[in-house]
mmCIF file of C-alpha atoms and ligand atoms in Angstrom:
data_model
loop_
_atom_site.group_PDB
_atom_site.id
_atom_site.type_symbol
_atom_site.label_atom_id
_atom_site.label_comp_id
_atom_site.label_asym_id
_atom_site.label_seq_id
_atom_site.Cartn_x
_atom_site.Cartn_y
_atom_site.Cartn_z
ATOM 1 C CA UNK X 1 1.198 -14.832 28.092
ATOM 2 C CA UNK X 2 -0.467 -11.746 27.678
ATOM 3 C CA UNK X 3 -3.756 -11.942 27.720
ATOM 4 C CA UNK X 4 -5.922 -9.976 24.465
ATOM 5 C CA UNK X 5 -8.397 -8.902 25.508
ATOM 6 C CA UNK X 6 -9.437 -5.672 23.955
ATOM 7 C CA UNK X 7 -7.996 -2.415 25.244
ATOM 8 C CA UNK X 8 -5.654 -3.753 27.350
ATOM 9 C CA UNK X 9 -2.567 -1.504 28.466
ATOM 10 C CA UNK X 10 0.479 -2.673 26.137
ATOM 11 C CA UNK X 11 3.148 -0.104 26.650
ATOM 12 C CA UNK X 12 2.818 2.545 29.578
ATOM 13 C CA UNK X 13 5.745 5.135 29.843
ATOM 14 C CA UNK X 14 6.228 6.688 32.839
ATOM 15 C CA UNK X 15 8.427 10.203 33.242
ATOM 16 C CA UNK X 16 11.059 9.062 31.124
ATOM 17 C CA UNK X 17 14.307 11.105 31.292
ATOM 18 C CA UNK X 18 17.544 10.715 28.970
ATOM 19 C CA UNK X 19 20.153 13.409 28.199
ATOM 20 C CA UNK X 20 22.484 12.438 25.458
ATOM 21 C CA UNK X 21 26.070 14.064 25.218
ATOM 22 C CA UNK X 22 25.206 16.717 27.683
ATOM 23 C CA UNK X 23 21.511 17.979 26.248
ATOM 24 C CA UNK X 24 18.373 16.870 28.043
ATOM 25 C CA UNK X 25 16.286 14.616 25.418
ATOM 26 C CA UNK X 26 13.785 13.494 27.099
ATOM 27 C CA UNK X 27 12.317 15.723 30.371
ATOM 28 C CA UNK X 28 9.434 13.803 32.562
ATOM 29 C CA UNK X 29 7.808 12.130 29.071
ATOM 30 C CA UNK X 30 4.798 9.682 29.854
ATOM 31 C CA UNK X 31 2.295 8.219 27.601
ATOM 32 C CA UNK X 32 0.306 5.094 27.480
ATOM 33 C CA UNK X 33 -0.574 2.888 24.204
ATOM 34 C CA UNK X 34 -3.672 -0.005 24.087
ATOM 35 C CA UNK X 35 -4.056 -2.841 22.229
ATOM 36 C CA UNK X 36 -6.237 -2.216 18.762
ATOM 37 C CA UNK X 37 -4.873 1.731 19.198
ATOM 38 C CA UNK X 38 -2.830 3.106 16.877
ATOM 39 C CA UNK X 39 -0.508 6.727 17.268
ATOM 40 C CA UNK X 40 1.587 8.667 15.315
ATOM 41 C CA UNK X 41 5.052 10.365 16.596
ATOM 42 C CA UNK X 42 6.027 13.682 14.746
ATOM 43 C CA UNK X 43 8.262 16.122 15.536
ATOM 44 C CA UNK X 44 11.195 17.833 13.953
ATOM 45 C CA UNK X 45 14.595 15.870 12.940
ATOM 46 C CA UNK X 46 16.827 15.266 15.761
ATOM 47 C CA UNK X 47 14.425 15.751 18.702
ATOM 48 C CA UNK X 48 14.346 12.162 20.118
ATOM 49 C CA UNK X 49 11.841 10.171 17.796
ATOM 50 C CA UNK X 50 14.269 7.291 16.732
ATOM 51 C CA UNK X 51 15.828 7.327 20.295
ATOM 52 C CA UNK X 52 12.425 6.607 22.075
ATOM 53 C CA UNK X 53 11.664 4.018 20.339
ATOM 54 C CA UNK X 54 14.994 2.180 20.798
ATOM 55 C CA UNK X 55 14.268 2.852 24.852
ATOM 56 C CA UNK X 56 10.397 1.360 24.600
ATOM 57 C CA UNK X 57 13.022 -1.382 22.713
ATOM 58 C CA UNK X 58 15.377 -2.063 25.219
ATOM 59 C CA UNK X 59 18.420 -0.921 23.190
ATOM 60 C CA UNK X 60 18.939 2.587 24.787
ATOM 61 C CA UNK X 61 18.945 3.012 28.743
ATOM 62 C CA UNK X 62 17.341 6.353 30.044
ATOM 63 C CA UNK X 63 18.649 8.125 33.145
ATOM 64 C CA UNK X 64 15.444 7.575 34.854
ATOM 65 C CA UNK X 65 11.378 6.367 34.533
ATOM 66 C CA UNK X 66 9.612 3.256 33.552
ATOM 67 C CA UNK X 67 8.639 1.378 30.854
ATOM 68 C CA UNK X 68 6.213 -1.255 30.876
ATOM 69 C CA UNK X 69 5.654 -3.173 27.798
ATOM 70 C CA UNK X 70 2.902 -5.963 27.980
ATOM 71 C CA UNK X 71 2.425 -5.251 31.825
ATOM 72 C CA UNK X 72 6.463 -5.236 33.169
ATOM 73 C CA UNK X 73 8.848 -2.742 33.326
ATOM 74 C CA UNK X 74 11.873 -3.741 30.738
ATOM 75 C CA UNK X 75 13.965 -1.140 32.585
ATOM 76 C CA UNK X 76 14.041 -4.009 35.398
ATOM 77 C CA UNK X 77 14.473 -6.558 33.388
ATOM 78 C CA UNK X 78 18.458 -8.613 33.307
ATOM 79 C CA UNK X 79 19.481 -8.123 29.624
ATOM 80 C CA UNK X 80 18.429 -11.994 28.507
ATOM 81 C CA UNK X 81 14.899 -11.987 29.598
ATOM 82 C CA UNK X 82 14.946 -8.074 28.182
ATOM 83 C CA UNK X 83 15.417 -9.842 24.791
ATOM 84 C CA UNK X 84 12.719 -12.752 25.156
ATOM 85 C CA UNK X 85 10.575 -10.148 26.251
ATOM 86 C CA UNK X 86 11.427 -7.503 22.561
ATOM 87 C CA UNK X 87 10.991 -10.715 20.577
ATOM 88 C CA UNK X 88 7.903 -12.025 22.487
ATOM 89 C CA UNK X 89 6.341 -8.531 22.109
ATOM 90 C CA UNK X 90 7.054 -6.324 19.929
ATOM 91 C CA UNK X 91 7.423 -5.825 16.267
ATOM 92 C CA UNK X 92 9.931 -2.848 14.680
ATOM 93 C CA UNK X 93 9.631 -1.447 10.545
ATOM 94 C CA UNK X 94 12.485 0.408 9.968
ATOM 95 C CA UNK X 95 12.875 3.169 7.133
ATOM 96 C CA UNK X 96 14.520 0.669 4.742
ATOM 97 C CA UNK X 97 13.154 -2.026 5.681
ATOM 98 C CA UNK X 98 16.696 -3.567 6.981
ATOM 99 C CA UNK X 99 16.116 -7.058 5.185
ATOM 100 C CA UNK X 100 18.816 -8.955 3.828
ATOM 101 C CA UNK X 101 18.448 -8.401 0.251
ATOM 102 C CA UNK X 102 19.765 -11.867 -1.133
ATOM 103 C CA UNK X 103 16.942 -13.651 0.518
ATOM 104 C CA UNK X 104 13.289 -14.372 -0.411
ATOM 105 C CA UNK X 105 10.853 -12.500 1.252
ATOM 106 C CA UNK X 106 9.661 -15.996 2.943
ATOM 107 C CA UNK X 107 12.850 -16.665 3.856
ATOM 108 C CA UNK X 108 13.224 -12.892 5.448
ATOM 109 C CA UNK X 109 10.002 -13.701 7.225
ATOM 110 C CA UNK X 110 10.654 -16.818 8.401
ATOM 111 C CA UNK X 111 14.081 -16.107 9.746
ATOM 112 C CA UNK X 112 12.268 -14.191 12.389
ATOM 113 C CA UNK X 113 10.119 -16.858 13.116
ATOM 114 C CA UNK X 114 12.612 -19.483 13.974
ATOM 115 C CA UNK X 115 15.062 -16.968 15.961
ATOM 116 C CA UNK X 116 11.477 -16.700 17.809
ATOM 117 C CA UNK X 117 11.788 -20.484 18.487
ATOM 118 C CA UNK X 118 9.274 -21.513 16.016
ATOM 119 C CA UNK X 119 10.052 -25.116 14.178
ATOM 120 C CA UNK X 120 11.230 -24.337 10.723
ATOM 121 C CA UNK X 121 8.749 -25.966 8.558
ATOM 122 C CA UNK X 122 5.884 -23.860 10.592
ATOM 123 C CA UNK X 123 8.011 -20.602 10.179
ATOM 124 C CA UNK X 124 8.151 -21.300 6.425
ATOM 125 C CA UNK X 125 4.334 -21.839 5.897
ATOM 126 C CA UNK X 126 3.440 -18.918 8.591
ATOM 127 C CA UNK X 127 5.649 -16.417 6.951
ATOM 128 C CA UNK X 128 3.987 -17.388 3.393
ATOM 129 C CA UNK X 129 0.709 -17.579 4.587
ATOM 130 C CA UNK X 130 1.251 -13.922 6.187
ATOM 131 C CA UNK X 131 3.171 -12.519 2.971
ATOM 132 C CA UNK X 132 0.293 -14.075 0.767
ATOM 133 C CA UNK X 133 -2.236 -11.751 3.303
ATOM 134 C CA UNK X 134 0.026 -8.885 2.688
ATOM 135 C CA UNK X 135 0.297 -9.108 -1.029
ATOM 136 C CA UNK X 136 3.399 -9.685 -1.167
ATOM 137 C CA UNK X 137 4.140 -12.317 -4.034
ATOM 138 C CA UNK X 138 5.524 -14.985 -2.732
ATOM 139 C CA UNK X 139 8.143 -16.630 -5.168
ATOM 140 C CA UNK X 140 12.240 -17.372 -5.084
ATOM 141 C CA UNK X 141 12.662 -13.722 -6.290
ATOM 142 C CA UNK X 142 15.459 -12.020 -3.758
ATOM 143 C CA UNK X 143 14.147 -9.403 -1.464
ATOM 144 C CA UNK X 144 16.446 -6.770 -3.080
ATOM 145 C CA UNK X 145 14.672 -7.232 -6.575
ATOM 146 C CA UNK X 146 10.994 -6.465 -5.176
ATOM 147 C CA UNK X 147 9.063 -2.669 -5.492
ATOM 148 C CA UNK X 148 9.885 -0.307 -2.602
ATOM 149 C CA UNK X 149 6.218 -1.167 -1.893
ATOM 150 C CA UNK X 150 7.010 -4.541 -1.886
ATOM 151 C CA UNK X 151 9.839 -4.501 0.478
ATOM 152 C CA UNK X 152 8.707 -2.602 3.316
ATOM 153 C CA UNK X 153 5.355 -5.036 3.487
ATOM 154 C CA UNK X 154 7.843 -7.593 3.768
ATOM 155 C CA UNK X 155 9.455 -5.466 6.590
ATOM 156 C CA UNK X 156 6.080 -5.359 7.811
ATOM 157 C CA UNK X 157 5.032 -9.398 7.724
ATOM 158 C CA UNK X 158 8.834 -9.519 9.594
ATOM 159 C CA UNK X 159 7.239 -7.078 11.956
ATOM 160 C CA UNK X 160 3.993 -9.045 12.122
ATOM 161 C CA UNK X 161 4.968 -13.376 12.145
ATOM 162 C CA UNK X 162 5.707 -13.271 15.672
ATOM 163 C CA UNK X 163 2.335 -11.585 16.797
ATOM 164 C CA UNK X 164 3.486 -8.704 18.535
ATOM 165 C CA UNK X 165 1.433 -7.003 21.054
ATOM 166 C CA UNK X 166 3.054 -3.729 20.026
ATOM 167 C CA UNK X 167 4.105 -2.922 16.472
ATOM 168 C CA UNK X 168 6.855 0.320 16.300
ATOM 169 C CA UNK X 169 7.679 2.250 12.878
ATOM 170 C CA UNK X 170 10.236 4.423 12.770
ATOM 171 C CA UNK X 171 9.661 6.337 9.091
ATOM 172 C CA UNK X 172 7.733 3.236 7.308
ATOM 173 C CA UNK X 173 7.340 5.394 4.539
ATOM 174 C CA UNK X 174 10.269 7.384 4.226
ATOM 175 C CA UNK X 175 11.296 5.652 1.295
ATOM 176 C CA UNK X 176 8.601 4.906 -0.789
ATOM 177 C CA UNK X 177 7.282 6.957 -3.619
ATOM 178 C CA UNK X 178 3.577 8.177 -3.407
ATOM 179 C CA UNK X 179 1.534 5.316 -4.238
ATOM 180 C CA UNK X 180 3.754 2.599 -2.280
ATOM 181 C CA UNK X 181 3.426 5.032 0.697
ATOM 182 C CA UNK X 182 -0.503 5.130 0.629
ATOM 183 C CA UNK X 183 -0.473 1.482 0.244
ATOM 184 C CA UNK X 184 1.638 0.654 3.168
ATOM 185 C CA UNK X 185 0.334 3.172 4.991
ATOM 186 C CA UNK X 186 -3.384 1.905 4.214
ATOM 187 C CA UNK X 187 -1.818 -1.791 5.617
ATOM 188 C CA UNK X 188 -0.158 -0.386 8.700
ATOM 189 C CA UNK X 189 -3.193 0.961 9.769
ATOM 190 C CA UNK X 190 -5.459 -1.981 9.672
ATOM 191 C CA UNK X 191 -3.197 -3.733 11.682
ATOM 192 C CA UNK X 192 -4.063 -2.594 15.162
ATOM 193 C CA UNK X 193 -8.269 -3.843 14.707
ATOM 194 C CA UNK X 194 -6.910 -6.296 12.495
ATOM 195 C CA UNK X 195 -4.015 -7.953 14.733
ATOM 196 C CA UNK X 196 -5.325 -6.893 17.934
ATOM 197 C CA UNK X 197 -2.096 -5.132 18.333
ATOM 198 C CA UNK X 198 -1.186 -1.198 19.492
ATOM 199 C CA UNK X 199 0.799 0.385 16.594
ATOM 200 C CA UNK X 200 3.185 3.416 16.659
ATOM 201 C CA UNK X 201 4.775 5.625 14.101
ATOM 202 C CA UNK X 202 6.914 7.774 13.841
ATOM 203 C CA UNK X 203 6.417 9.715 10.756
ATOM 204 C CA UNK X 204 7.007 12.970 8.857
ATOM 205 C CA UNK X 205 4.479 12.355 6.491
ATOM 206 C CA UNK X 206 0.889 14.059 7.393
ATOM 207 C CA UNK X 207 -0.951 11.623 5.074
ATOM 208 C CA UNK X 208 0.330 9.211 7.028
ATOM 209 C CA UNK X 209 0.220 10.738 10.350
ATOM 210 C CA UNK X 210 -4.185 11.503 9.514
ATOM 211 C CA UNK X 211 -4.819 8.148 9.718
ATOM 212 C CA UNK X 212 -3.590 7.204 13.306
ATOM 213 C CA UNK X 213 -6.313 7.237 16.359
ATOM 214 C CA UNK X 214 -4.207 9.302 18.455
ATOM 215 C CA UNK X 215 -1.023 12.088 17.474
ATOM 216 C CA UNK X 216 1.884 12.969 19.633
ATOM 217 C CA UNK X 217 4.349 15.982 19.057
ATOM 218 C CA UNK X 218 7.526 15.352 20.900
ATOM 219 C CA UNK X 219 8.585 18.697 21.807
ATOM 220 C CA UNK X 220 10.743 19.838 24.595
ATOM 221 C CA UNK X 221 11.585 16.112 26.220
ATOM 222 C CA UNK X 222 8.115 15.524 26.424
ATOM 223 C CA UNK X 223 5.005 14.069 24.654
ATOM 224 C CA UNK X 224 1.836 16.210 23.464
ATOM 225 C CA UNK X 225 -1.034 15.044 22.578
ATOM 226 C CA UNK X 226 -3.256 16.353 19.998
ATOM 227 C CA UNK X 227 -5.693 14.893 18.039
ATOM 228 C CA UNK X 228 -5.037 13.352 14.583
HETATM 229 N N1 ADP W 1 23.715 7.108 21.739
HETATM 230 C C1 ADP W 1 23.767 8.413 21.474
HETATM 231 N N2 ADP W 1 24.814 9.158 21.847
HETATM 232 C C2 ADP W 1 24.883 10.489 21.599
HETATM 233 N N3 ADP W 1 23.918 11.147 20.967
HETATM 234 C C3 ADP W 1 22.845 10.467 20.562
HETATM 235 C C4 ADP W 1 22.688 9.072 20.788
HETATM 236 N N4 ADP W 1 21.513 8.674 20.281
HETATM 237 C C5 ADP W 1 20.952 9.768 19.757
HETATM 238 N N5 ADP W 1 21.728 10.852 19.930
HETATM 239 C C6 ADP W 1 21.412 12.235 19.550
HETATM 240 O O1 ADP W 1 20.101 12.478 20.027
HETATM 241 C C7 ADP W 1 19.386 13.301 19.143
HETATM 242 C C8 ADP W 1 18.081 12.643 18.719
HETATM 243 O O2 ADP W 1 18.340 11.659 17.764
HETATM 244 P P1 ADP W 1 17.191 10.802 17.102
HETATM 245 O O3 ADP W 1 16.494 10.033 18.155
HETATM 246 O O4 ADP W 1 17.814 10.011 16.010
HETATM 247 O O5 ADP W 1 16.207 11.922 16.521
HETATM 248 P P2 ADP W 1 14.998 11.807 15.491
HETATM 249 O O6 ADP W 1 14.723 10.376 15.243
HETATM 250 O O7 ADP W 1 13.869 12.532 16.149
HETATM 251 O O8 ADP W 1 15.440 12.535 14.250
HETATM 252 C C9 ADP W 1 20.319 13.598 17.986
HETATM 253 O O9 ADP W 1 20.901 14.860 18.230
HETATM 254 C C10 ADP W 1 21.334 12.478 18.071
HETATM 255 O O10 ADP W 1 22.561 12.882 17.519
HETATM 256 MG MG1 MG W 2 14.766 9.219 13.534
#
């Protein structure tokens, strides 16, 4: 286990390259990420965003560089352990939320919980006790019937049961109408002090991208970093 201390390293990139159908994506891009830090990733449609994060996920292969998430390079990792390491460590939002819709929200929370190993009467009360924290209302209601709002804190408590060490978002608030997105916004960013955890974002929105410690622009195939 990872230890948590405060601070601590939790995903360090190091001159990542990737071209993709003949056009270089990624050049010599590095950045590091610490726990209780939290950084948003702009940059126009198309130039990577989505794509970095499923590398610093294990689910795209660059040509070349490392990633270490929680201390060990996943690029070195056989494909098994890869995946005990993603669930172990890290926590993904996507736009829509990508929950099954015929569920409860405890019951899309959970189910993360127990493919995480967890016995199922512990996943159950974890992933109510978490939605309850959330303010999510926890009832029999299926996940397709909540607020936008609703959903993607849902996404978020799916993000969140298995305590990741580093939470990703790729457009948390794409979705959402103004007041949702300033409330999940307002959540997401708690969650680094909160959870002890590093978060990143990739957003379009500069409400939501003011609130983040740090700011990166990816621009050509590589990270820069200006202030938020
Ligand atoms: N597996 C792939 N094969 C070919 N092209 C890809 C692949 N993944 C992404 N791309 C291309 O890479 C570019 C970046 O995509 P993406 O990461 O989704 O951008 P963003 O999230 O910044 O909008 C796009 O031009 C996309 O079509
Ligand atoms: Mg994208």
């Amino acid at each position: 286990m990872v230890s948590r201390v405060h601070g601590r390293s939790v995903l360090r990139i190091e001159k990542l390259r990737l071209a993709v159908s003949g056009r270089h994506l990624f050049g010599t891009l590095s950045c590091e990420l610490r726990s209780g830090e939290s950084a948003v990733l702009c940059g126009p449609s198309g130039t990577g965003k989505t794509t970095l994060l499923n590398c610093i996920m294990g689910l795209t292969t660059p040509d070349d560089g490392a990633i270490y998430v929680a201390g060990e390079n996943i690029l070195e990792m056989p494909k098994r352990r890869l995946a005990e390491h993603r669930r172990t460590y890290i926590g993904m939002v996507f736009q829509f939320g990508e929950l099954l819709p015929e569920l409860s929200p405890v019951e899309n929370v959970a189910i993360a919980a127990l493919l995480a190993g967890q016995p199922r009467r512990k996943a159950y009360q974890d992933a109510e006790a978490l939605l309850g924290d959330l303010g999510v209302p926890v009832s029999g209601t299926p996940t397709g019937l909540l607020s936008g709002g609703e959903r993607q804190r849902t996404a978020v408590a799916r993000a969140l049961i298995t305590e990741p060490v580093l939470l990703l978002a790729d457009e948390p608030t794409g979705a959402l109408d103004r007041e949702a997105r300033e409330s999940v916004a307002d959540l997401l960013f708690t969650l680094p002090r909160v959870r002890d955890c590093a978060l990143l974002v990739v957003t379009h929105d500069e409400a939501v991208a003011g609130r983040a410690d740090r700011r990166f622009d990816l621009r050509g195939g590589d990270l820069a970093e200006t202030r938020a």
